[in-house]
XYZ file of N, CA and C in Angstrom:
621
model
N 13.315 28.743 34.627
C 12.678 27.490 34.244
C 12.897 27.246 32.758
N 13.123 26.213 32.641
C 13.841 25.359 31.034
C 12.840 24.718 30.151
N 11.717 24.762 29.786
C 10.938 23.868 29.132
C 11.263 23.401 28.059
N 11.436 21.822 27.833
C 11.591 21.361 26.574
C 10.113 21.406 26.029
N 10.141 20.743 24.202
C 8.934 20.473 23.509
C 8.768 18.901 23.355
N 8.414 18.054 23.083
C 7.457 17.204 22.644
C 6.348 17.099 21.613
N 6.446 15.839 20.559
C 5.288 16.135 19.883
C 5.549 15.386 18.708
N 4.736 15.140 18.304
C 4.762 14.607 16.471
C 5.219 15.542 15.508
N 6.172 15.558 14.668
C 5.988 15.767 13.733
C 4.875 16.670 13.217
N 4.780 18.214 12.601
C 4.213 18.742 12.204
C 4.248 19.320 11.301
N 5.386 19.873 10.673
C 5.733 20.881 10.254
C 5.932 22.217 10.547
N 5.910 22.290 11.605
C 6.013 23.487 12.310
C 7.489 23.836 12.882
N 8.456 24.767 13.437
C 9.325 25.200 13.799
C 9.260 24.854 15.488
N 9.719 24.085 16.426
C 9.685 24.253 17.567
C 11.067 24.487 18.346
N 10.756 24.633 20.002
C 12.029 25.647 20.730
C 11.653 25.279 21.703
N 12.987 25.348 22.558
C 12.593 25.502 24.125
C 11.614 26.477 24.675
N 11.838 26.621 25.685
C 11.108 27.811 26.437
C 12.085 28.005 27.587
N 12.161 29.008 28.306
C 13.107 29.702 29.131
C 11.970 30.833 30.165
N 11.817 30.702 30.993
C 11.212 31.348 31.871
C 11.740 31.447 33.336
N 11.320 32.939 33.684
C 11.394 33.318 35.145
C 12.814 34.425 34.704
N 13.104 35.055 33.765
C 14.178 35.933 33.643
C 13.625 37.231 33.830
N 14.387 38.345 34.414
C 14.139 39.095 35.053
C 14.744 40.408 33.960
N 14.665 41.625 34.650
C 15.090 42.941 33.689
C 16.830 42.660 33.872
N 16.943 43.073 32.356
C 18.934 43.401 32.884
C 19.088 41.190 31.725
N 18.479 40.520 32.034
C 18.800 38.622 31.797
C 19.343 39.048 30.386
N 20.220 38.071 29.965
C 20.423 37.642 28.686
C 20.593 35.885 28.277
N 19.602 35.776 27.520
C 19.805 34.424 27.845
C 20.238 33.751 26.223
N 21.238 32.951 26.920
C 22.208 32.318 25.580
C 21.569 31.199 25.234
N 21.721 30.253 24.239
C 21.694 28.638 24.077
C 22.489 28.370 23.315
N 23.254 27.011 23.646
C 24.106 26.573 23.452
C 23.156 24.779 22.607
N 23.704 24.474 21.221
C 23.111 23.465 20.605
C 24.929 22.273 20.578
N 25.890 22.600 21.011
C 27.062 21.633 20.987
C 27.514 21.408 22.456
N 26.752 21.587 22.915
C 26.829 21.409 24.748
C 27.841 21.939 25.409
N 27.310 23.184 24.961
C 28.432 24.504 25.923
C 29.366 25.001 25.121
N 30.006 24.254 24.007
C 31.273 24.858 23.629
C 31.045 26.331 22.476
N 29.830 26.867 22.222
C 29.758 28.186 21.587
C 28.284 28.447 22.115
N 27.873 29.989 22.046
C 26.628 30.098 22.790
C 25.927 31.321 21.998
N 24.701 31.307 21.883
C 24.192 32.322 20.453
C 22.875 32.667 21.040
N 22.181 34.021 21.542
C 21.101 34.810 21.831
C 20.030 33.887 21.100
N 20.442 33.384 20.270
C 18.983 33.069 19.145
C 18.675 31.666 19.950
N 17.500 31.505 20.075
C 16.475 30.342 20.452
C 16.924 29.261 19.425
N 17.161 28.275 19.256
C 17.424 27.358 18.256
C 16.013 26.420 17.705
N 15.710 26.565 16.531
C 14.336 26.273 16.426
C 14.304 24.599 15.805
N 14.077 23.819 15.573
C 13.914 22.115 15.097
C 12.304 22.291 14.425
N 12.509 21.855 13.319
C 11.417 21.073 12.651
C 11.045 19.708 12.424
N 12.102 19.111 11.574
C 12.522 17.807 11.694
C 12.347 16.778 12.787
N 12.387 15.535 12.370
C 12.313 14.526 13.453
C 13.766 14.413 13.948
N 13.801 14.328 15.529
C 15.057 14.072 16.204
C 14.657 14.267 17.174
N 15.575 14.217 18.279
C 15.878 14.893 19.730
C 17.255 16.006 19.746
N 16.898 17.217 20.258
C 17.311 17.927 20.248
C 17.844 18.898 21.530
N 19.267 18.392 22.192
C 19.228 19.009 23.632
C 19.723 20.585 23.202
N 19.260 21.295 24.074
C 19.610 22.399 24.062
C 20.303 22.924 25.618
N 21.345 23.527 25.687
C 21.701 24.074 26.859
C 21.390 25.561 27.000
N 21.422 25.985 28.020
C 20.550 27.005 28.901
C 21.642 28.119 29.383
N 22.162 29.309 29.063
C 22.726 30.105 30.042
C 22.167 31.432 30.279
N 22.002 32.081 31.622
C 21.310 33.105 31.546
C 22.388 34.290 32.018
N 22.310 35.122 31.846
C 23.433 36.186 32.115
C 22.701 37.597 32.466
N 23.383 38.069 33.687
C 22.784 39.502 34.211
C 24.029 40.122 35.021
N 24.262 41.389 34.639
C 25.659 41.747 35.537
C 25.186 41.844 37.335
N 23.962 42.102 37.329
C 23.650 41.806 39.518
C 22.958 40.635 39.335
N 23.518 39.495 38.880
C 23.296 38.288 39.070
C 24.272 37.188 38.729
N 24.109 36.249 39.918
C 25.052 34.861 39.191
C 24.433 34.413 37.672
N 25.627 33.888 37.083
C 24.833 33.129 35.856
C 23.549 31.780 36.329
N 22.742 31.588 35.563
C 22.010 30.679 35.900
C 22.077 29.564 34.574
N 21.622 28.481 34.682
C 21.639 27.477 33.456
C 20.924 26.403 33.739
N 20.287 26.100 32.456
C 19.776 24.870 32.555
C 19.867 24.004 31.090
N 19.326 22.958 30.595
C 19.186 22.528 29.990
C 17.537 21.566 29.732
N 17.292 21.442 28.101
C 16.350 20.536 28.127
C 16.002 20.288 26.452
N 15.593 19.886 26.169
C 15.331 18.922 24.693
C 14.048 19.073 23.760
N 14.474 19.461 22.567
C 13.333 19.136 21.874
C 13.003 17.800 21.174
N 12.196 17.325 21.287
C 11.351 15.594 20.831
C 11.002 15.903 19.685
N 11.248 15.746 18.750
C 10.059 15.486 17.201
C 9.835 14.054 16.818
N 8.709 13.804 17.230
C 8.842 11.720 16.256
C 8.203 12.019 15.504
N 8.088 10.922 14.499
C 7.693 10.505 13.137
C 5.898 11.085 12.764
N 5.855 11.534 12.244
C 3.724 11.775 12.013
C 3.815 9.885 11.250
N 2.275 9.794 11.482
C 2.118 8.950 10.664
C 1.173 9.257 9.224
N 1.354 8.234 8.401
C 1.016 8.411 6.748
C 0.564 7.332 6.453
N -0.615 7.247 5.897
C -1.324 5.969 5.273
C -1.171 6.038 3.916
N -1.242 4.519 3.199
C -1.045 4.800 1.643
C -2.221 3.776 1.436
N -3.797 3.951 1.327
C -4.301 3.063 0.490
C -4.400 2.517 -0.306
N -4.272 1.049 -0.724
C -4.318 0.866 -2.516
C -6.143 0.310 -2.207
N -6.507 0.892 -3.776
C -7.598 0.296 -3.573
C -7.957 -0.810 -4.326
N -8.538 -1.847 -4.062
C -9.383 -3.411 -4.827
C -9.389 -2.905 -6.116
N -8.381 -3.697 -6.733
C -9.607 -3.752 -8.260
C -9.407 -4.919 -8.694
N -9.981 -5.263 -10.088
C -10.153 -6.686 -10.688
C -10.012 -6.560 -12.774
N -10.202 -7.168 -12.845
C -10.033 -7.649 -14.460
C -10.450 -8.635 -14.702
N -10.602 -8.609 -16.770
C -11.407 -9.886 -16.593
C -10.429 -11.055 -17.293
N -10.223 -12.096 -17.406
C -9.853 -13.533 -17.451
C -8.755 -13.081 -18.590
N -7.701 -13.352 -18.888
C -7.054 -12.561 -20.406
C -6.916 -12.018 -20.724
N -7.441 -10.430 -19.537
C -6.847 -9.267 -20.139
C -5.688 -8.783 -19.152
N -5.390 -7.561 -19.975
C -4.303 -6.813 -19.232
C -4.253 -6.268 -17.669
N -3.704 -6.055 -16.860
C -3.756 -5.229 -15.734
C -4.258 -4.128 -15.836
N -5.464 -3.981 -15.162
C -5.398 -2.600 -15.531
C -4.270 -1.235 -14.232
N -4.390 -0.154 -14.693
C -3.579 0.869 -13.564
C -3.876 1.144 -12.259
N -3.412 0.776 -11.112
C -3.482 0.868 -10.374
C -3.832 1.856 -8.949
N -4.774 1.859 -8.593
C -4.753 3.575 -7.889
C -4.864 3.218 -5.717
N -5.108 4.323 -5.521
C -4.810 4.095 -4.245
C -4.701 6.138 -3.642
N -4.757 6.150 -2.416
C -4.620 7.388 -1.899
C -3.707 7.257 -0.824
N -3.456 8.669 -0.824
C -2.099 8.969 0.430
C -2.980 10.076 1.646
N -2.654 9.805 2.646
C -3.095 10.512 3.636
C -2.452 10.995 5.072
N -2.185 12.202 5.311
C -1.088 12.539 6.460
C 0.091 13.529 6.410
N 0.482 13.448 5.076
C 1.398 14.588 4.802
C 1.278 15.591 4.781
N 1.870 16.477 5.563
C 2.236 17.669 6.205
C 2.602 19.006 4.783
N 1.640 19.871 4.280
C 1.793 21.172 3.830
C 2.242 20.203 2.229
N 3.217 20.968 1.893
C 4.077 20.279 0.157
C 5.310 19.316 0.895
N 4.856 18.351 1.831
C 5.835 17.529 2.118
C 5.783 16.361 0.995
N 6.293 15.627 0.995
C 6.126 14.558 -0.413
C 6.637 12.811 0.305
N 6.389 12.074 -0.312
C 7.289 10.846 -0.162
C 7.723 9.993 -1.154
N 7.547 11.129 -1.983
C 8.142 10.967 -3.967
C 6.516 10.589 -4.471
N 6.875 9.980 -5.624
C 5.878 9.505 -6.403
C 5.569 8.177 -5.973
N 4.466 7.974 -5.420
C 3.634 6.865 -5.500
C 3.343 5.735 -6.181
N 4.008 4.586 -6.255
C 3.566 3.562 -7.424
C 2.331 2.526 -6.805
N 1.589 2.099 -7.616
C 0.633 0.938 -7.274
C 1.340 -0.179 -7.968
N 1.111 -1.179 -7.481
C 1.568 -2.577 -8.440
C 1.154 -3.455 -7.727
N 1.254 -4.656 -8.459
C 0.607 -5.884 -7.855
C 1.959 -7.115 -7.680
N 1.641 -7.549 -6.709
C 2.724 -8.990 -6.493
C 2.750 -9.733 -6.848
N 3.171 -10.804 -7.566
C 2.815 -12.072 -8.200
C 2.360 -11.709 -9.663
N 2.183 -12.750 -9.890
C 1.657 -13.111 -11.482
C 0.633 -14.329 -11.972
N -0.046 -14.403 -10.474
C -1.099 -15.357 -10.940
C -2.078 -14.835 -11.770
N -2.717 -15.564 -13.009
C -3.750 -15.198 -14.047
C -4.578 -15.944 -14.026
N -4.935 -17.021 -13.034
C -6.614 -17.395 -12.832
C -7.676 -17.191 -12.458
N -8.400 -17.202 -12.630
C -10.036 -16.573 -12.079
C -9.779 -16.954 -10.287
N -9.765 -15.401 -9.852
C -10.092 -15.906 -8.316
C -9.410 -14.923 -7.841
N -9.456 -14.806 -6.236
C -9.442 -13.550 -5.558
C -8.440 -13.525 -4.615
N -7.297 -12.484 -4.610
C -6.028 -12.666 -4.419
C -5.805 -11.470 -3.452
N -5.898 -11.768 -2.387
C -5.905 -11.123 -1.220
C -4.309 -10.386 -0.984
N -4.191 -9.085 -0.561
C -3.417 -8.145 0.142
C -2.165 -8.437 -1.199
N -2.305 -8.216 -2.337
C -1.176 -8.630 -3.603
C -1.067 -7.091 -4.390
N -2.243 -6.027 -3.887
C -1.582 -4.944 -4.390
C -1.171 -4.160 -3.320
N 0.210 -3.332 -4.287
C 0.795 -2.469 -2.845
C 1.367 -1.271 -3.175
N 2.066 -0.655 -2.519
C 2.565 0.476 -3.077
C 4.631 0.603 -3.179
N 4.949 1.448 -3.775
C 6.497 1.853 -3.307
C 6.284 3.470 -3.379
N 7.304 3.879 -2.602
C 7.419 5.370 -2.255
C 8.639 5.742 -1.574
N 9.178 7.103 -1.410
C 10.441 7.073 -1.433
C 9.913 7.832 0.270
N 11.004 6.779 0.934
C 10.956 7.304 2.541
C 11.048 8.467 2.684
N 10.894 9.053 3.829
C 11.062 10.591 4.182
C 11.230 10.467 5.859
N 11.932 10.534 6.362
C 12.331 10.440 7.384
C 11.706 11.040 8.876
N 10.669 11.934 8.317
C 9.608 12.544 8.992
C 8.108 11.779 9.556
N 8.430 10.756 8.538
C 6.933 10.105 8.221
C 7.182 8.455 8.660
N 6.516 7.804 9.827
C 5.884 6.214 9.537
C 5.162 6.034 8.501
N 5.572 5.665 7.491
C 4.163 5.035 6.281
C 3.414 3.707 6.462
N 2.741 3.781 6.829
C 1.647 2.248 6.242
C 0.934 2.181 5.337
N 0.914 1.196 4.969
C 0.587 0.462 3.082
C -0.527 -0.579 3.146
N -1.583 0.411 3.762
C -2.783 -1.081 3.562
C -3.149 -1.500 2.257
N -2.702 -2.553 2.365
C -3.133 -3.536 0.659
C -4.187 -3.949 0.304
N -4.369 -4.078 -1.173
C -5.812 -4.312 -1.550
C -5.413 -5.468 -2.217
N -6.847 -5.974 -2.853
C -7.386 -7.449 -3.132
C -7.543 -7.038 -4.204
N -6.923 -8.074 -5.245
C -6.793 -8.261 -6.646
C -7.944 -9.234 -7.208
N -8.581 -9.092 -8.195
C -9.946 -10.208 -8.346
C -9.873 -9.979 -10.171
N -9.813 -11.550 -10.308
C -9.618 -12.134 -11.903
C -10.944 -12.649 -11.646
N -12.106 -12.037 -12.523
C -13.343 -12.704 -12.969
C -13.340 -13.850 -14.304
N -14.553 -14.240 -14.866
C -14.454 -15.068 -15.426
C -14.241 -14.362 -16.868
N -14.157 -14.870 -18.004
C -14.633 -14.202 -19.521
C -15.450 -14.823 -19.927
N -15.654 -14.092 -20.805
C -17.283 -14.939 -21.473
C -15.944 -15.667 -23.025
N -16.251 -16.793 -22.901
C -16.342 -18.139 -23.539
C -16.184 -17.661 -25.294
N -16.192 -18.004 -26.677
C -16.363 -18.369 -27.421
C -17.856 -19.491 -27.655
N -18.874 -18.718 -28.518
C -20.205 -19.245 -28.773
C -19.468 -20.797 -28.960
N -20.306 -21.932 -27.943
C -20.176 -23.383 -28.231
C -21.271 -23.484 -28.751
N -20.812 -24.231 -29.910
C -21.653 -24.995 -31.380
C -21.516 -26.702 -30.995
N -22.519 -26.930 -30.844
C -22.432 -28.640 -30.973
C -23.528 -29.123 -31.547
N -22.617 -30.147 -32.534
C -23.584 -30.562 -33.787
C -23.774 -31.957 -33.748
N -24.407 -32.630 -34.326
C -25.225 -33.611 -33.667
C -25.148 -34.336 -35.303
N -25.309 -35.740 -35.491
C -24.702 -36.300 -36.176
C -26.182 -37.442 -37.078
N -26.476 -37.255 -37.740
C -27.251 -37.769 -38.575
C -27.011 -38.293 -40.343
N -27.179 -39.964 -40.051
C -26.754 -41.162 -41.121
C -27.570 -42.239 -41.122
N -27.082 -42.872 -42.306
C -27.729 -44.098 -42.134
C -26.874 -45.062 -41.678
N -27.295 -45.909 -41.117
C -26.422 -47.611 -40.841
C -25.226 -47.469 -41.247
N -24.189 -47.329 -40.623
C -22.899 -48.246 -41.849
C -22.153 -48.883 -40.817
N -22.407 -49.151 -39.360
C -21.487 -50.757 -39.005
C -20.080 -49.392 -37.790
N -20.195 -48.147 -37.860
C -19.337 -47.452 -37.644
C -19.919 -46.787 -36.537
N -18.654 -46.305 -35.608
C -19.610 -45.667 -34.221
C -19.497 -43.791 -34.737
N -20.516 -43.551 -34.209
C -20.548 -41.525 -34.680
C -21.266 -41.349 -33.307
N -20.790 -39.718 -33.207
C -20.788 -38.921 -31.831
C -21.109 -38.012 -32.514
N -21.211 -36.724 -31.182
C -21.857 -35.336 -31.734
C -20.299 -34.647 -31.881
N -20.195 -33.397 -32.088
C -19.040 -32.503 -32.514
C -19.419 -31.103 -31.404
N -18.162 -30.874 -30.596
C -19.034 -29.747 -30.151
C -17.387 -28.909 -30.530
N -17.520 -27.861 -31.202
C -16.336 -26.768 -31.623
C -16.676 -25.417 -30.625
N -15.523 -24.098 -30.794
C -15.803 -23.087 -30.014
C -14.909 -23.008 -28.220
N -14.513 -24.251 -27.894
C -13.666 -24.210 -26.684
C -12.380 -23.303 -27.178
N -11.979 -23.380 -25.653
C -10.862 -22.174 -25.771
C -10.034 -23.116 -24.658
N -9.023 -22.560 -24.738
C -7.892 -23.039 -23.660
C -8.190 -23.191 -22.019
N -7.866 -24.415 -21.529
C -8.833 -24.245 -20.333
C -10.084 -24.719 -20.165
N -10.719 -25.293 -21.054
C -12.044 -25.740 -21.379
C -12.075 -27.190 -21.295
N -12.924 -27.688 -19.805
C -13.172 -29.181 -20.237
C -14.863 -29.751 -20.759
N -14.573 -30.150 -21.653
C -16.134 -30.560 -22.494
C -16.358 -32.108 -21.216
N -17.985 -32.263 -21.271
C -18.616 -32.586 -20.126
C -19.351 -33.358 -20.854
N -20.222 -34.635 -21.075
C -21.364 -34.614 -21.677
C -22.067 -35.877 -21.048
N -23.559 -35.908 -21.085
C -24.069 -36.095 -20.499
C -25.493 -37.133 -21.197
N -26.018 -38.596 -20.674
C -26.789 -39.385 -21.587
C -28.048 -39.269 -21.540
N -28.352 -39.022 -20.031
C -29.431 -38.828 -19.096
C -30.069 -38.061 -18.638
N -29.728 -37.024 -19.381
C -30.659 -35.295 -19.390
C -29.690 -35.202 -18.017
N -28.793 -35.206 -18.061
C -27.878 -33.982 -17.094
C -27.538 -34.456 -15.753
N -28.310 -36.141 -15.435
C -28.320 -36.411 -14.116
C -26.742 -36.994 -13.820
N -25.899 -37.409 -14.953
C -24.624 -37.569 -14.687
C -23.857 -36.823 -15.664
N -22.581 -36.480 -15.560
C -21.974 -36.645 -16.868
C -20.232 -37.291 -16.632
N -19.662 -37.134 -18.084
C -18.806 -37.831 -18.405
C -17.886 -36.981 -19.091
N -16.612 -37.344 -19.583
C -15.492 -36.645 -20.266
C -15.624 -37.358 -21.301
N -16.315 -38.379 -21.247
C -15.862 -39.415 -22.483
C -17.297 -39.100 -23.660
N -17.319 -38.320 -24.641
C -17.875 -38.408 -25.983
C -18.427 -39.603 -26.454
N -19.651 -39.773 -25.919
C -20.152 -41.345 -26.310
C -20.288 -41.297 -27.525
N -20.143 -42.582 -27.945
C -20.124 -43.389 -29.229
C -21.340 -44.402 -29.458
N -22.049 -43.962 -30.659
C -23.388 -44.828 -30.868
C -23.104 -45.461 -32.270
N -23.413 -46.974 -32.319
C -23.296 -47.618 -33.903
C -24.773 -47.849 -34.106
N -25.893 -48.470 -33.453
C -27.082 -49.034 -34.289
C -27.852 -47.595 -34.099
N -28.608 -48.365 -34.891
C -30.123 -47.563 -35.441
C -30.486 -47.000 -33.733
N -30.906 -45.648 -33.849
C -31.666 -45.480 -32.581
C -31.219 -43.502 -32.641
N -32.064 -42.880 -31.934
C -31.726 -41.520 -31.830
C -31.503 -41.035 -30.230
């Protein structure tokens, strides 16, 4: 009897199996399909399929033979990146994330985090960080992506100054300094119940 293996990826050494040989058996395997034949079990680690042929040898016996295969597929490997954020104008910060699945000191190189795009506005930027890593032929990798988040900054102190004269026939407004790029000034006549873009302008007497 010929048993092949099956299985994921482990790291481990696997082999046929050969059973039901008797006292006196010698049993060969052949890994080029018959054309040289070697006592030693042929062992696979690696991902592949692997046929192996079968000969058994006994001088009070016919030869016997069989054949059958070793399976290795892929393990699988997760690469988390994890969420992060920054605030409005600053730099990226470094990126992190974890690996999970690899087998003993197997590797899939060095790990990068990075982000996609180059949007820099306040707001929340779904599945834009990710990873690169160097394949390994042992391993399915998946790359669940994380969410990038640009908060707001805090502003430059707004100063608005307010404008006090006498009469002269001329319209005067308030002054408001301290905006930054990105900033639309708002203002408002009616304690807040509307407002406007437009900087009203007052000429007569009145506060």
């Amino acid at each position: 009897t010929v048993t092949g293996y099956e299985g994921v990826y482990d790291g481990a050494a696997h082999t046929i199996t050969v059973g039901g040989t008797v006292a006196g058996d010698t049993v060969w395997y052949s890994t080029d399909g018959g054309a040289t034949w070697s006592e030693t079990n042929p062992e696979y680690t690696n991902v592949g399929e692997y046929p192996v042929k079968v000969k058994v040898t006994n001088p009070n016996y016919e030869d016997r033979t069989g054949e059958a295969t070793v399976k290795i597929t892929k393990a699988p490997v997760t690469i988390t990146v994890n969420d992060a954020s920054k605030v409005y104008g600053t730099s990226d910060p470094a990126f992190t994330g974890t690996v999970v699945g690899l087998k003993g000191s197997d590797s899939i190189g060095t790990v990068s985090y990075n982000r996609v795009g180059s949007d820099e506005n306040v707001g929340t930027y779904p599945d834009v960080l990710t990873a690169s890593y160097t394949d390994n032929p042992n391993y399915e990798v998946t790359v669940n992506k994380g969410d990038f988040t640009i908060t707001k900054a805090t502003s430059e102190t707004l100063t608005v100054t307010g404008y006090e004269g006498v009469y002269d026939g001329a319209a005067h407004t308030i002054t408001v300094e301290g905006t930054v790029a990105g900033d639309t000034v708002w203002y408002s006549t009616d304690n807040g119940a509307t407002w406007s873009e437009t900087n009203p302008e007052y000429t007569n007497v009145g506060e």
